[in-house]
Amino acid sequence: MTFYNYLFRDKKDNLAALGLWVLFCLFYMYLNMPFIQYIRDNAEMLGKFNPFYGAPFSLNLFNFDPSMEYGNATATIIHPLYTFLSTPLTYISNHTIGNLLFLILQSAMNALTTVLVFFMLRRNGSAMSVSLLFSAFFGVSSYSIFTAVIPDSYPYAQFIIVLSALYLQKCRAEQSFPIIPNAAFTALNFGITSTNVVTYAGALFISLFSRISKKTSFRWFMIIMITALMIILGLTGLQYVLFSGKTWLSNVFGGLSSGGLGYVSPFSFAHHTKVFYMLIISPILTPDIALIDTGITAFATDLSKPYPFYVHIVGLGVILMAVLGFIKGIKSKDTWAVSTYILFALVLHIVVGFGLSAYSYDMYLYAGHYLFAFFILAAAFVTRLHSAKLKRFMLVVVAIFLVITVVNNLVKHQSSLDYIKSSYTNVLTQQEK
């Protein structure tokens, strides 16, 4: 069965998916248009405080960087093949509708990622009610809303991550792992964000692993990895030709120092007490923000404010359901393959400490690499419940969580823009004095 047929074999699912896509595409554009309009109406004023080398998107939110507007800037080991995407889109945006192009494109992409989560759940045996509820819950997350408007790599990386995870789910279901498609997904994950190759390779290895034939599984895995390496080398050669000799290999060690190792710091519970909220819960429920650095006008999570009680309940509720989903499915390859994304994130950001050196500037932005997995595992927990009454009760609970999240994110999204406006006014006033 082709991947296309695997996804679109059911008409009811297709109609539901189309409805989700249209709804969330409009949802993201509606919420974020005021941000685009504010930037457009205040371009001259914002330009004075722009920390992004004059990039048209001048708001510094949650430590995101509008890298899509840097064009053919030097590729780095962190985003090796990103210039293939950013260069044409930068050119098109500069010669057409500017920031609005990224809002339209990324709204459509984030809505499509929500649809992919829906298909992951449906093709893994979840009922329509469970699949719609959890995919919508994922879709209204704070992270999906904000990354629809900020022209950075994260919405593209998240889309590729979820798409490749869905493809691996198909491979496991059919016990067939074609070399070229899996190698291509490996190269894509590496090309957008190099660390993503670890999670895809890990999920692929788990999917391939067979107790009966370990040697065959490992051999097939290595063939896929070598093929992926050849694709990467081929794309690197093309990058060299198209970008005047500039490739991600040109500045590997410099990129590691400034963009990689420079963000690493040892984890300290005393100093990083809210890291789990920043990594998992805030990307679901938008937090209060604060202007933490007037020099680069950086807006990030206001760590001085306590989280509302409902944030604890919803956030910890999602985590608990995901943990229970992992426990109930611990013997399943599907469970371990999806959990790879979460486990690697904990190792990378807590054990290794990547991002902790810029902790106050936010860890929120990394959530796209693993957030979907919490919703998949949580939905799996509800799906595996044997009691019909308990399942209905849990669906009501999740529906309440969804409503709370929608209300919180609608209110906080608008209040974030109001706070940004007042902050710039205050900064201007202080400079005039």
GROMACS .gro file of N, CA and C in nm, residues 72-84 239 243 246-252 255:
model
   69
   72ASN      N    1   1.991   3.342   0.198
   72ASN     CA    2   2.101   3.247   0.177
   72ASN      C    3   2.216   3.274   0.273
   73ALA      N    4   2.182   3.312   0.396
   73ALA     CA    5   2.286   3.328   0.498
   73ALA      C    6   2.358   3.195   0.517
   74THR      N    7   2.478   3.200   0.569
   74THR     CA    8   2.561   3.081   0.582
   74THR      C    9   2.488   2.970   0.656
   75ALA      N   10   2.486   2.851   0.596
   75ALA     CA   11   2.425   2.734   0.660
   75ALA      C   12   2.511   2.691   0.778
   76THR      N   13   2.449   2.634   0.879
   76THR     CA   14   2.520   2.591   0.999
   76THR      C   15   2.494   2.444   1.026
   77ILE      N   16   2.574   2.386   1.116
   77ILE     CA   17   2.556   2.248   1.155
   77ILE      C   18   2.423   2.227   1.225
   78ILE      N   19   2.364   2.333   1.284
   78ILE     CA   20   2.235   2.320   1.351
   78ILE      C   21   2.123   2.306   1.250
   79HIS      N   22   2.130   2.384   1.140
   79HIS     CA   23   2.029   2.377   1.033
   79HIS      C   24   2.103   2.360   0.900
   80PRO      N   25   2.155   2.242   0.873
   80PRO     CA   26   2.250   2.222   0.763
   80PRO      C   27   2.199   2.260   0.623
   81LEU      N   28   2.080   2.215   0.588
   81LEU     CA   29   2.031   2.233   0.451
   81LEU      C   30   1.912   2.329   0.445
   82TYR      N   31   1.900   2.409   0.546
   82TYR     CA   32   1.787   2.500   0.562
   82TYR      C   33   1.781   2.605   0.452
   83THR      N   34   1.896   2.640   0.396
   83THR     CA   35   1.900   2.747   0.295
   83THR      C   36   1.821   2.710   0.168
   84PHE      N   37   1.803   2.581   0.141
   84PHE     CA   38   1.721   2.540   0.026
   84PHE      C   39   1.578   2.588   0.042
  239GLN      N   40   2.425   2.231  -0.265
  239GLN     CA   41   2.431   2.354  -0.186
  239GLN      C   42   2.557   2.433  -0.219
  243PHE      N   43   2.504   2.804  -0.379
  243PHE     CA   44   2.527   2.913  -0.284
  243PHE      C   45   2.673   2.955  -0.277
  246LYS      N   46   2.920   2.806  -0.029
  246LYS     CA   47   2.883   2.806   0.113
  246LYS      C   48   2.800   2.680   0.144
  247THR      N   49   2.849   2.599   0.235
  247THR     CA   50   2.774   2.482   0.280
  247THR      C   51   2.781   2.475   0.432
  248TRP      N   52   2.702   2.385   0.487
  248TRP     CA   53   2.703   2.367   0.632
  248TRP      C   54   2.836   2.312   0.682
  249LEU      N   55   2.915   2.253   0.592
  249LEU     CA   56   3.046   2.201   0.630
  249LEU      C   57   3.152   2.310   0.642
  250SER      N   58   3.120   2.429   0.589
  250SER     CA   59   3.218   2.537   0.586
  250SER      C   60   3.252   2.588   0.725
  251ASN      N   61   3.157   2.580   0.816
  251ASN     CA   62   3.178   2.639   0.949
  251ASN      C   63   3.122   2.549   1.058
  252VAL      N   64   3.156   2.421   1.050
  252VAL     CA   65   3.101   2.324   1.145
  252VAL      C   66   3.138   2.358   1.288
  255GLY      N   67   2.986   2.686   1.409
  255GLY     CA   68   2.843   2.668   1.434
  255GLY      C   69   2.817   2.594   1.563
   0.00000   0.00000   0.00000
